[in-house]
Amino acid sequence: MRKGRFHKAVANVAQRYSESVSFDHRLYRHDIAGSIAHAAALTKAGIISEAERKKIEAGLREIEKQIESGKFEWDEALEDVHMNIESALTKQIGEAGGKLHTARSRNDQVTLDLRLYGKEQIEQTSAQLKKLQTAFLDLAGAHVDLVMPGYTHLQRAQPIYFAHYLLGQVEAFGRDAERLRDCLQRTNVLPLGSGALAGSTIVLDRELIARQLGFARVSQNSLDAVSDRDFVCEFLFCLAMIGMHLSRLSEDLIIWSATEFGFIEFSEAFSTGSSLMPQKKNPDMAELTRGKTGRLYGNLMSILTTLKALPSSYNRDLQEDKEALFDSIDTVSAALELFSAMLPELKINRERMEAAANDSNLLATDLAEYLVKKGMAFREAHEIVGQLVADAMAKGTKLSAVPLAELKKGAPLFDVDVAEVFDVRRSLAARRAIGAPSPENVKKQIARWRKSLA
Ligand code: ARG
């Protein structure tokens, strides 16, 4: 690459500073696929013969095999994955190898490779999300009748089904899958043929390349195509969002596993001990997942910051896109794999959840709605029930223990049928609007998600 223009060798320190092959070698399969498609377009354009194209393809396949078997020697002096493979090809097949880079720059090559890799990883992440969602559905199916308190502000609020909570998780990860499908739309665009920034006087059939590589569209502006890393930002955002969802899930599980709650227990296979306190069993997997969210956000911020003041087209700063993306992909992939394995092994303490859900104060809103159904304005009912709760608390009892005579002092509308209000399952059965946790709704949602994931 330096032959001709340069008289001085690159300084060792500069070479070490700028090489990317130590991390972008991960793109070798995509680089090779891209080069094979490029060679086909060069043949169609009359630049290389069919015999040369075949030689190039066979050479690249051979290099692929060498890389896969660990025999390929990566050379940091050759800077990146692209130069390493091109140089090995030329060594292997001679002159034809030197023709491959016609009408191509590493600027369109590197973003091609990253888009091919991104497409593959989007599929991979989507499949992992599906697996996690299935684990939630299995758990929901196994505990479909289990009630628990729902919380706001981490204070007991109203009863829900545990399955309703799990279905909430399925919804969140379903949105992540939807976002990935959308991100794929903008990743699925062929940049190759944009050259360094201004295409080439050698006209390639880019539609042909796109078809061969499985791209849905071809980029329409060469300058933008070598500049554009929106797809990297979007993917990093999707991954940060998945991390955020996993982190909130982790937080719930950590809290519920504390002795004070005792709703769940992590399997010993997914817990750690303390180096000092013999009794400890710690939820480290969930904590690590919560912690790793920080690097996912950091990677997103890092690429956005790298891009913010770049002049149009390619600048070497863009090399900084890859490590952030690789790290986020690895981090999320490991976390999704972990949770899919850990969830089925969670021990659910049904008695503890059920007992907590039977706190009749959770039905204070139901009591107010009882009065509303008898004609009272909600604000008035809210105040009356609030007073009843305060009185009961002052006497050290629960709302359900307040005698009818006392209730009637608060509001004459109270009658013997008020006793029915304090039945948790009756309350849940009444919550029938779309999205509310009636048992019918919960079962319907499990079935709907099963069908949509199938
Ligand atoms: N290693 C570079 C990157 O990752 C490849 C492109 C280099 N292009 C250049 N004109 N220096 O972005």
Coordinates of C-alpha atoms in Angstrom, one line a residue, residues 147-149 151 156 261 263 350-360 362:
V147 CA -50.9 -14.3 42.8
M148 CA -48.4 -11.7 44.2
P149 CA -48.5 -8.1 45.2
Y151 CA -45.7 -2.6 43.5
R156 CA -47.3 -2.8 47.9
F261 CA -39.2 -10.6 50.4
F263 CA -40.4 -14.5 46.8
R350 CA -45.5 -19.6 46.0
E351 CA -46.5 -19.4 49.7
R352 CA -44.5 -16.3 50.3
M353 CA -46.0 -14.6 47.2
E354 CA -49.5 -15.7 48.0
A355 CA -49.3 -14.6 51.6
A356 CA -48.0 -11.2 50.6
A357 CA -50.8 -10.8 48.0
N358 CA -53.4 -11.6 50.7
D359 CA -52.7 -8.3 52.5
S360 CA -56.2 -6.8 52.3
L362 CA -54.0 -4.2 48.5

